[in-house]
Structure formats: structure tokens, C-alpha cells
Short mmCIF file of C-alpha atoms in Angstrom, two decimals:
data_model
loop_
_atom_site.label_atom_id
_atom_site.label_comp_id
_atom_site.label_asym_id
_atom_site.label_seq_id
_atom_site.Cartn_x
_atom_site.Cartn_y
_atom_site.Cartn_z
CA MET C 228 -31.54 -53.49 74.17
CA ILE C 229 -32.21 -50.09 72.65
CA TYR C 230 -30.22 -48.40 75.43
CA PHE C 231 -27.30 -50.63 74.47
CA PHE C 232 -27.77 -49.88 70.77
CA ILE C 233 -27.69 -46.09 71.12
CA PRO C 234 -24.16 -45.91 72.68
CA ILE C 235 -22.92 -48.25 69.92
CA PHE C 236 -24.51 -45.96 67.36
CA LEU C 237 -22.78 -42.95 68.92
CA PHE C 238 -19.43 -44.71 69.07
CA LEU C 239 -19.52 -45.94 65.46
CA SER C 240 -20.66 -42.56 64.17
CA THR C 241 -17.81 -40.89 66.02
CA LEU C 242 -15.26 -43.43 64.82
CA PHE C 243 -16.27 -43.20 61.17
CA SER C 244 -16.55 -39.42 61.20
CA PHE C 245 -12.76 -39.33 60.97
CA ILE C 246 -13.00 -40.54 57.40
CA TYR C 247 -12.72 -37.76 54.89
CA PRO C 248 -14.15 -38.66 51.45
CA ARG C 249 -11.20 -38.30 49.11
CA LYS C 250 -11.43 -41.57 47.24
CA VAL C 251 -14.52 -42.98 45.53
CA VAL C 252 -14.82 -45.85 48.00
CA ASP C 253 -14.60 -43.38 50.90
CA LYS C 254 -17.36 -41.25 49.39
CA ILE C 255 -19.65 -44.25 49.11
CA PHE C 256 -18.99 -45.28 52.69
CA PHE C 257 -19.35 -41.69 53.88
CA ALA C 258 -22.73 -41.40 52.13
CA PHE C 259 -23.83 -44.70 53.69
CA LEU C 260 -22.90 -43.43 57.15
CA VAL C 261 -24.88 -40.21 56.65
CA LEU C 262 -27.86 -42.24 55.43
CA PHE C 263 -27.56 -44.51 58.48
CA ILE C 264 -27.61 -41.58 60.93
CA ILE C 265 -30.51 -39.79 59.21
CA SER C 266 -32.43 -43.08 59.11
CA PHE C 267 -31.88 -43.45 62.84
CA LEU C 268 -33.21 -39.94 63.42
CA PHE C 269 -36.13 -40.75 61.12
CA ILE C 270 -37.07 -43.84 63.14
CA ILE C 271 -36.99 -42.01 66.46
CA PHE C 272 -38.88 -38.98 65.16
CA GLY C 273 -41.39 -40.66 62.85
CA PHE C 274 -42.30 -43.83 64.73
CA GLY C 275 -42.51 -42.61 68.31
CA TYR C 276 -46.04 -42.56 69.68
CA GLU C 277 -45.65 -41.05 73.13
CA ASN C 278 -44.27 -37.70 74.28
CA VAL C 279 -45.31 -34.76 76.41
CA ASP C 280 -46.70 -32.68 73.48
CA ARG C 281 -48.29 -35.48 71.45
CA ASP C 282 -51.78 -35.23 72.98
CA ASN C 283 -52.00 -31.53 72.10
CA TYR C 284 -51.04 -32.17 68.48
CA ILE C 285 -53.49 -35.07 68.19
CA LEU C 286 -56.23 -32.89 69.69
CA LEU C 287 -55.54 -30.24 67.05
CA PHE C 288 -55.46 -32.88 64.30
CA GLU C 289 -58.82 -34.32 65.40
CA GLU C 290 -60.32 -30.85 65.78
CA ILE C 291 -59.42 -30.03 62.17
CA LYS C 292 -60.53 -33.47 61.01
CA GLY C 293 -63.94 -32.79 62.58
CA GLY C 294 -64.32 -29.61 60.54
CA GLY C 295 -62.75 -27.17 62.98
CA SER C 296 -60.20 -24.48 62.16
CA GLY C 297 -57.84 -25.04 65.07
CA PHE C 298 -57.50 -23.24 68.39
CA ILE C 299 -56.61 -19.68 69.36
CA THR C 300 -53.01 -20.74 69.96
CA SER C 301 -52.69 -22.75 66.73
CA GLN C 302 -50.22 -21.56 64.12
CA ILE C 303 -51.87 -21.23 60.72
CA GLY C 304 -49.07 -23.08 58.91
CA LEU C 305 -49.56 -26.22 60.97
CA VAL C 306 -53.35 -25.98 60.60
CA ILE C 307 -53.07 -25.78 56.80
CA LEU C 308 -50.56 -28.65 56.78
CA PHE C 309 -52.87 -30.82 58.91
CA LYS C 310 -55.81 -29.95 56.66
CA PHE C 311 -53.82 -31.12 53.65
CA PHE C 312 -52.86 -34.37 55.37
CA ILE C 313 -56.49 -35.02 56.30
CA LEU C 314 -57.60 -34.18 52.75
CA ILE C 315 -55.32 -36.83 51.24
CA GLY C 316 -56.39 -39.31 53.90
CA ILE C 317 -53.24 -39.90 55.93
CA SER C 318 -53.20 -40.52 59.68
CA TYR C 319 -51.63 -38.36 62.35
CA GLN C 320 -48.72 -40.78 62.75
CA THR C 321 -48.01 -40.69 59.03
CA SER C 322 -48.19 -36.90 59.10
CA ILE C 323 -45.37 -36.87 61.66
CA ILE C 324 -43.26 -38.91 59.25
CA VAL C 325 -43.97 -36.41 56.45
CA ILE C 326 -43.17 -33.48 58.75
CA PHE C 327 -39.78 -35.04 59.54
CA LEU C 328 -39.07 -35.47 55.82
CA ILE C 329 -40.00 -31.85 55.11
CA GLY C 330 -37.87 -30.47 57.91
CA MET C 331 -34.93 -32.77 57.22
CA THR C 332 -34.99 -31.77 53.55
CA PHE C 333 -34.31 -28.15 54.55
CA ILE C 334 -31.73 -29.18 57.15
CA HIS C 335 -29.86 -31.57 54.87
CA ALA C 336 -29.84 -29.04 52.01
CA PHE C 337 -28.11 -26.64 54.37
CA VAL C 338 -25.75 -29.15 56.03
CA SER C 339 -24.68 -30.90 52.82
CA LYS C 340 -23.86 -27.56 51.18
CA TYR C 341 -21.59 -26.22 53.92
CA ALA C 342 -20.46 -29.00 56.28
CA LYS C 343 -17.12 -30.73 55.84
CA ASN C 344 -18.17 -33.67 57.97
CA LEU C 345 -21.87 -34.50 57.88
CA PRO C 346 -21.80 -37.42 60.38
CA PHE C 347 -20.10 -35.16 62.92
CA VAL C 348 -22.84 -32.54 62.54
CA TYR C 349 -25.71 -35.02 62.79
CA LEU C 350 -24.08 -36.79 65.71
CA LEU C 351 -23.91 -33.58 67.76
CA TYR C 352 -27.44 -32.72 66.70
CA PHE C 353 -28.61 -36.13 67.92
CA ILE C 354 -27.09 -35.52 71.36
CA TYR C 355 -28.77 -32.12 71.56
CA PRO C 356 -31.29 -30.75 70.61
CA PHE C 357 -32.82 -33.51 68.41
CA PHE C 358 -35.01 -35.06 71.12
CA LEU C 359 -36.62 -31.68 71.79
CA ASP C 360 -37.32 -31.28 68.07
CA ALA C 361 -38.92 -34.74 68.03
CA ILE C 362 -41.36 -33.45 70.66
CA GLN C 363 -41.83 -29.86 69.48
CA ILE C 364 -42.65 -30.45 65.82
CA LYS C 365 -43.71 -26.82 65.21
CA HIS C 366 -40.31 -25.66 66.38
CA PHE C 367 -38.63 -28.31 64.23
CA LEU C 368 -40.34 -27.08 61.07
CA ALA C 369 -39.67 -23.41 61.86
CA MET C 370 -36.02 -24.08 62.77
CA SER C 371 -35.34 -26.05 59.59
CA ILE C 372 -36.75 -23.28 57.39
CA LEU C 373 -34.96 -20.53 59.33
CA ILE C 374 -31.46 -21.98 59.03
CA PHE C 375 -31.97 -22.68 55.33
CA ALA C 376 -33.32 -19.18 54.67
CA SER C 377 -30.75 -17.33 56.82
CA ALA C 378 -27.76 -18.99 55.16
CA ARG C 379 -29.32 -18.36 51.77
CA LEU C 380 -29.56 -14.65 52.64
CA PHE C 381 -25.79 -14.39 52.99
CA SER C 382 -25.05 -16.45 49.88
CA THR C 383 -27.56 -14.78 47.52
CA GLY C 384 -28.37 -11.47 49.22
CA SER C 385 -32.05 -11.90 48.35
CA LYS C 386 -34.02 -10.23 51.14
CA LEU C 387 -37.46 -10.72 49.57
CA SER C 388 -37.26 -14.50 49.23
CA THR C 389 -35.67 -14.75 52.69
CA LEU C 390 -38.47 -12.65 54.20
CA LEU C 391 -41.07 -14.92 52.60
CA LEU C 392 -39.33 -17.96 54.04
CA PHE C 393 -39.20 -16.26 57.46
CA PHE C 394 -42.96 -15.70 57.33
CA LEU C 395 -43.42 -19.33 56.28
CA ALA C 396 -41.39 -20.37 59.34
CA ALA C 397 -43.45 -18.00 61.52
CA SER C 398 -46.62 -19.73 60.34
CA PHE C 399 -45.36 -22.79 62.22
CA HIS C 400 -43.77 -21.11 65.25
CA TYR C 401 -43.57 -17.51 66.44
CA ILE C 402 -39.83 -17.78 67.13
CA ALA C 403 -39.32 -16.85 63.47
CA PHE C 404 -40.46 -13.28 64.19
CA PHE C 405 -37.33 -12.80 66.30
CA PHE C 406 -35.25 -13.24 63.12
CA ILE C 407 -36.95 -10.64 60.96
CA PRO C 408 -34.77 -7.76 62.31
CA PHE C 409 -31.76 -9.97 61.56
CA LEU C 410 -32.79 -9.92 57.91
CA PHE C 411 -32.56 -6.13 57.69
CA LEU C 412 -29.56 -5.65 59.97
CA SER C 413 -27.41 -8.25 58.20
CA SER C 414 -26.41 -5.77 55.49
CA LEU C 415 -24.56 -3.61 58.04
CA LYS C 416 -20.82 -3.79 58.55
CA ILE C 417 -19.82 -6.03 61.42
CA LYS C 418 -18.83 -3.21 63.80
CA LYS C 419 -22.02 -1.23 63.23
CA PHE C 420 -24.06 -4.44 63.37
CA THR C 421 -22.51 -5.39 66.73
CA MET C 422 -23.12 -1.90 68.13
CA VAL C 423 -26.80 -2.01 67.13
CA VAL C 424 -27.20 -5.46 68.70
CA VAL C 425 -25.48 -4.46 71.96
CA VAL C 426 -27.53 -1.25 72.30
CA SER C 427 -30.73 -3.18 71.51
CA THR C 428 -29.83 -5.80 74.12
CA VAL C 429 -29.35 -3.13 76.78
CA ILE C 430 -32.70 -1.53 75.90
CA ILE C 431 -34.47 -4.90 76.03
CA PHE C 432 -32.81 -5.61 79.38
CA VAL C 433 -34.26 -2.37 80.82
CA ILE C 434 -37.69 -3.21 79.40
CA VAL C 435 -37.58 -6.70 80.93
CA LYS C 436 -36.09 -5.59 84.25
CA PHE C 437 -38.88 -3.08 84.90
CA ASN C 438 -41.66 -5.21 83.33
CA LEU C 439 -42.34 -2.57 80.70
CA TYR C 440 -43.10 -5.29 78.14
CA LEU C 441 -46.49 -5.85 79.82
CA PHE C 442 -47.70 -2.63 78.22
CA LEU C 443 -47.01 -4.12 74.79
CA LEU C 444 -49.48 -6.94 75.40
CA SER C 445 -52.50 -4.85 74.54
CA SER C 446 -54.97 -7.59 73.59
CA ASP C 447 -56.34 -10.48 75.65
CA ALA C 448 -55.54 -12.91 72.81
CA MET C 449 -51.92 -11.84 72.75
CA LEU C 450 -51.66 -12.05 76.53
CA PHE C 451 -53.21 -15.53 76.49
CA ARG C 452 -50.74 -16.68 73.84
CA VAL C 453 -47.66 -15.65 75.83
CA GLN C 454 -49.02 -16.15 79.32
CA SER C 455 -47.18 -19.43 79.82
CA TYR C 456 -43.92 -17.63 79.03
CA LEU C 457 -44.59 -15.01 81.72
CA GLU C 458 -45.19 -17.50 84.50
CA ASN C 459 -42.56 -19.16 86.68
CA ALA C 460 -39.75 -16.77 85.83
CA PRO C 461 -36.36 -18.33 86.67
CA LYS C 462 -34.47 -17.05 89.68
CA LEU C 463 -30.81 -17.49 88.73
CA GLY C 464 -30.99 -20.38 86.25
CA PHE C 465 -30.99 -17.94 83.34
CA LEU C 466 -27.35 -17.13 84.15
CA ILE C 467 -26.36 -20.63 83.03
CA GLN C 468 -28.03 -20.18 79.65
CA ILE C 469 -26.35 -16.79 79.27
CA ALA C 470 -22.97 -18.37 80.11
CA ILE C 471 -23.55 -21.14 77.55
CA GLN C 472 -24.42 -18.66 74.84
CA LEU C 473 -21.47 -16.40 75.56
CA PHE C 474 -19.14 -19.42 75.58
CA ILE C 475 -20.39 -20.49 72.15
CA LEU C 476 -20.04 -16.94 70.84
CA SER C 477 -16.43 -16.79 72.05
CA ILE C 478 -15.64 -20.02 70.18
CA VAL C 479 -17.29 -18.70 67.02
CA LEU C 480 -15.29 -15.45 67.15
CA TYR C 481 -12.05 -17.31 67.90
CA LEU C 482 -12.51 -19.67 64.95
CA SER C 483 -13.47 -16.79 62.65
CA ARG C 484 -9.93 -15.45 63.07
CA LYS C 485 -8.57 -18.87 62.17
CA PHE C 486 -10.73 -18.94 59.05
CA GLU C 487 -9.41 -15.57 57.90
CA LYS C 488 -6.11 -17.30 57.15
CA ASN C 489 -7.73 -20.16 55.22
CA CYS C 490 -9.70 -20.24 52.01
CA VAL C 491 -13.23 -21.01 53.21
CA ASN C 492 -16.74 -19.93 52.28
CA LYS C 493 -16.71 -16.32 53.48
CA SER C 494 -20.46 -15.84 53.14
CA PHE C 495 -21.10 -18.81 55.43
CA ILE C 496 -18.53 -17.66 58.00
CA ASP C 497 -20.14 -14.22 58.00
CA PHE C 498 -23.54 -15.82 58.47
CA ILE C 499 -22.42 -17.74 61.58
CA VAL C 500 -20.65 -14.74 63.13
CA TYR C 501 -23.57 -12.39 62.47
CA LEU C 502 -26.10 -14.97 63.71
CA ASN C 503 -24.36 -15.59 67.03
CA ILE C 504 -23.81 -11.89 67.66
CA TYR C 505 -27.43 -11.14 66.80
CA LEU C 506 -28.72 -13.75 69.25
CA LEU C 507 -27.27 -11.68 72.10
CA ILE C 508 -30.62 -9.89 72.03
CA MET C 509 -32.13 -13.03 73.57
CA LEU C 510 -30.13 -12.74 76.80
CA PRO C 511 -32.64 -10.48 78.60
CA PHE C 512 -35.54 -12.75 77.58
CA TYR C 513 -34.10 -15.62 79.61
CA MET C 514 -34.93 -13.56 82.69
CA ILE C 515 -38.61 -13.91 81.75
CA ASN C 516 -38.68 -17.60 80.89
CA GLY C 517 -36.12 -20.24 79.95
CA ASN C 518 -38.33 -21.31 77.03
CA PHE C 519 -36.94 -18.40 75.05
CA GLU C 520 -33.91 -20.65 74.62
CA ARG C 521 -35.89 -22.07 71.71
CA VAL C 522 -34.81 -19.06 69.65
CA PHE C 523 -31.14 -19.69 70.36
CA ARG C 524 -31.63 -23.39 69.68
CA VAL C 525 -32.01 -22.51 65.99
CA SER C 526 -28.26 -21.78 65.91
CA TYR C 527 -27.07 -25.23 67.04
CA ILE C 528 -27.01 -26.96 63.65
CA PRO C 529 -25.32 -23.98 61.90
CA ASN C 530 -22.75 -23.88 64.70
CA PHE C 531 -22.10 -27.63 64.36
CA VAL C 532 -21.52 -27.11 60.64
CA TYR C 533 -19.19 -24.22 61.43
CA LEU C 534 -17.28 -26.44 63.84
CA SER C 535 -17.04 -29.22 61.26
CA ILE C 536 -15.21 -26.91 58.86
CA TYR C 537 -12.50 -26.32 61.43
CA PHE C 538 -12.66 -29.95 62.54
CA MET C 539 -11.66 -31.28 59.11
CA SER C 540 -8.70 -28.87 58.84
CA LEU C 541 -6.93 -30.62 61.72
CA ASP C 542 -4.67 -33.63 61.61
CA LEU C 543 -6.06 -36.97 62.79
CA LYS C 544 -4.76 -36.72 66.36
CA ASP C 545 -6.19 -33.25 66.95
CA ARG C 546 -9.38 -34.27 65.17
CA LEU C 547 -9.79 -37.16 67.60
CA LEU C 548 -9.23 -34.88 70.58
CA MET C 549 -11.68 -32.31 69.25
CA THR C 550 -14.33 -34.92 68.52
CA ILE C 551 -14.15 -36.37 72.02
CA THR C 552 -14.20 -32.89 73.54
CA SER C 553 -17.16 -31.77 71.42
CA ILE C 554 -19.17 -34.87 72.23
CA GLY C 555 -18.33 -34.54 75.91
CA VAL C 556 -19.43 -30.90 75.98
CA MET C 557 -22.69 -31.70 74.20
CA ILE C 558 -23.43 -34.62 76.54
CA VAL C 559 -22.89 -32.35 79.55
CA LEU C 560 -25.07 -29.67 77.95
CA SER C 561 -27.78 -32.19 77.09
CA SER C 562 -27.67 -33.62 80.62
CA TRP C 563 -28.20 -30.15 82.06
CA TYR C 564 -31.14 -29.36 79.76
CA PHE C 565 -32.83 -32.73 80.32
CA SER C 566 -32.07 -32.93 84.04
CA GLY C 567 -35.24 -33.88 85.89
CA VAL C 568 -37.35 -34.26 82.74
CA LEU C 569 -35.99 -37.47 81.19
CA ASP C 570 -39.30 -39.22 81.94
CA LEU C 571 -41.08 -36.58 79.87
CA THR C 572 -38.60 -36.31 77.01
CA ILE C 573 -36.05 -38.94 75.99
CA TYR C 574 -37.41 -42.06 77.73
CA PRO C 575 -40.95 -41.98 76.24
CA ILE C 576 -39.66 -41.32 72.73
CA ILE C 577 -37.40 -44.36 72.85
CA GLU C 578 -39.62 -46.67 74.90
CA TYR C 579 -42.80 -46.08 72.89
CA ASN C 580 -41.71 -46.53 69.29
CA TYR C 581 -43.48 -48.65 66.70
CA PHE C 582 -40.28 -49.56 64.85
CA PHE C 583 -38.34 -50.58 67.96
CA GLU C 584 -41.30 -52.65 69.15
CA LEU C 585 -41.55 -54.32 65.76
CA MET C 586 -37.86 -55.18 65.96
CA GLU C 587 -38.42 -56.14 69.62
CA PHE C 588 -35.53 -53.91 70.73
CA ASN C 589 -37.50 -52.73 73.75
CA ASN C 590 -38.34 -56.25 74.86
CA LEU C 591 -34.81 -57.64 74.96
#
């Protein structure tokens, strides 16, 4: 039953995303649709009780509950958060619900401020990479803080508060450290910024190609932390991820020229352009391990918002065509990422869900 419900959900969300809230009644309906989609995400994220990473998080939760301080690979932010949850007496499952609410608060603050079509953004996010975020809760928290902080940097110019938010994100997942140079380079003019990024990418490529990065791993603790990333290096699969990223960058640059002719939020447009150019530095890392795609994954929601701005500037016919195309591309992309691992990712999250079982969706 649930597998029948999800396509209906996708279809209705797509259909109603054509509505632009001009009248009061449209605004009410639009808000209801956004609430419906977020509630659906909330149910999947907060009430699932089986996924590939769950045992590790429960082990950490129980370790802290027993008086421990976490493991060598535990991020301090998550440890402190779990300690707080245990202190106030809530269970692990309830803590997952709270974590979703925290992360979604940052995400929705960002999306509602800039997006022209919120259902469209959340629909694409649901297709990919939401299910990964429902599994990798540390990444979800870090990603939500990063996109909120990065956009705020371009709108307010406050480097200190942004840096503090970056460190907060890093306390949940180390991917945030990749964005600290972005903070300081973002004040450069676009041409100089691009040159610095390209030169840096070439240097990183040389370092990766000749395994020079191994000399940087001076301590056993550091080597242990990243060891899983150094194993099973992809042969040619990284070329697909590079192609995907370059394709997205080309779309971003193409639309930026379109936006120059329209009156749109320049600080946000600059943020998206700078972000996608900056993430070119990740290309060499894919040669080490495909898991470095997690860093690029931070850009998906901002890019969906960026696309929604252009989306709502089109007439209804072109909007329909663009919606179908965007959904099709994301489904293909999601299928590629989840190929061969559906039994470890999407299926368990949907099959083992307290809410769906209560509603008996999985038994029909």
C-alpha cells in the first residue's frame, strides 16, 4: 500500500506545485501543501526504526547513557546532543524526531526565504537525497546548518557568525571543514575566486594522484578516522560523479545569465554561483572515495531553490515541461546512486516504520 501511496504523493505534489500563491485562498492551499510534504518527510525520518546506520547510532546512544563519552570516531556535537536527550529522559527514537525538527528548522528557514515554489523544492529533495539524510543523521544536521549559514554569509556579510555556525556544523560532521575556505574566499571577485578554485583543484589533483595526502595523516587517530575513505578507491565510477557535478554547474552558470536580466535576489544568486564553483575542489577527492560526494550533496537543496526561482518565471506550459524534466532527471540520478543498495537504504526505511505500521499501510 505504501508503495502505491508514494507515487500518488509525488504526482499530487507535482500537480499542485504549479499553483503560485497570488490570492489569499491560494496562499492557504500552498501552505497546506508545504505542510503536507514536510509532514510526510517527518514521518519517514522520525518514525523509521531500521536502516544501515541505526545500530551504530543506538550503540553510541547507549554508550553515553551508560556514562561513557562516546567513541574515537564520535563527533562531539552529536555526543553533547545525545547527552542532553538522555538528561531530559527521552528515548533514542524520540531523539531522532527532535533531530529532524532541528535540521528541518534550518532548512525551512532557508527555503522559505529564497524559494519561489516550496513544494517543488521539497519534492526534488524527497527524490534525492532525503533518504540518505534519513540514514546519515550527522550529515543531515551538518548540511542543514551549512546551507543556512552559507546563504546568511552572502546576505549579511558576517564572517564571524558564519564561522561559528560552520564549527557547529563540524561538531556533527567533518564535511563542514571543507567549507571553511569558502568562507574566506567568498569575498573575492568572481574571476579571481574562480582562478583560485581552479588552481587549488589542480594542486589537489596532483596530491591525490601521487598519494601525497598520506603524509598529512600524521597521527594514528586521524588515519583511523579516515581509513574507510581510503579503502576501495573507485576505478572509473568517479567520472560519473564528476560529470554530474559539471552538468549542474553548467546549468547554474546558464541560469545566472538569465537572472542578470531579471530583478532577483542578487546575494542569493551570487551564493549559488560561488558555491557550485567552489565545490569543484571536490572533483579530485572522488578519485579516493565516492563518499566524498557527501560534501557536494550539501548543494542540492540550494540548487533546487535556485531552480525554483527560474521555474516560477516561466509560463504554465514551460513550467510543466520543466517540472517533468527536473523530476525525471532526479529520478534517474537517484536510481544511479541507490542502484544495488535499495535493500540497505530506501526499502528498510519505508518497510520498518512505526507510523505506517500503525496505519497498517505496510500490511495492505
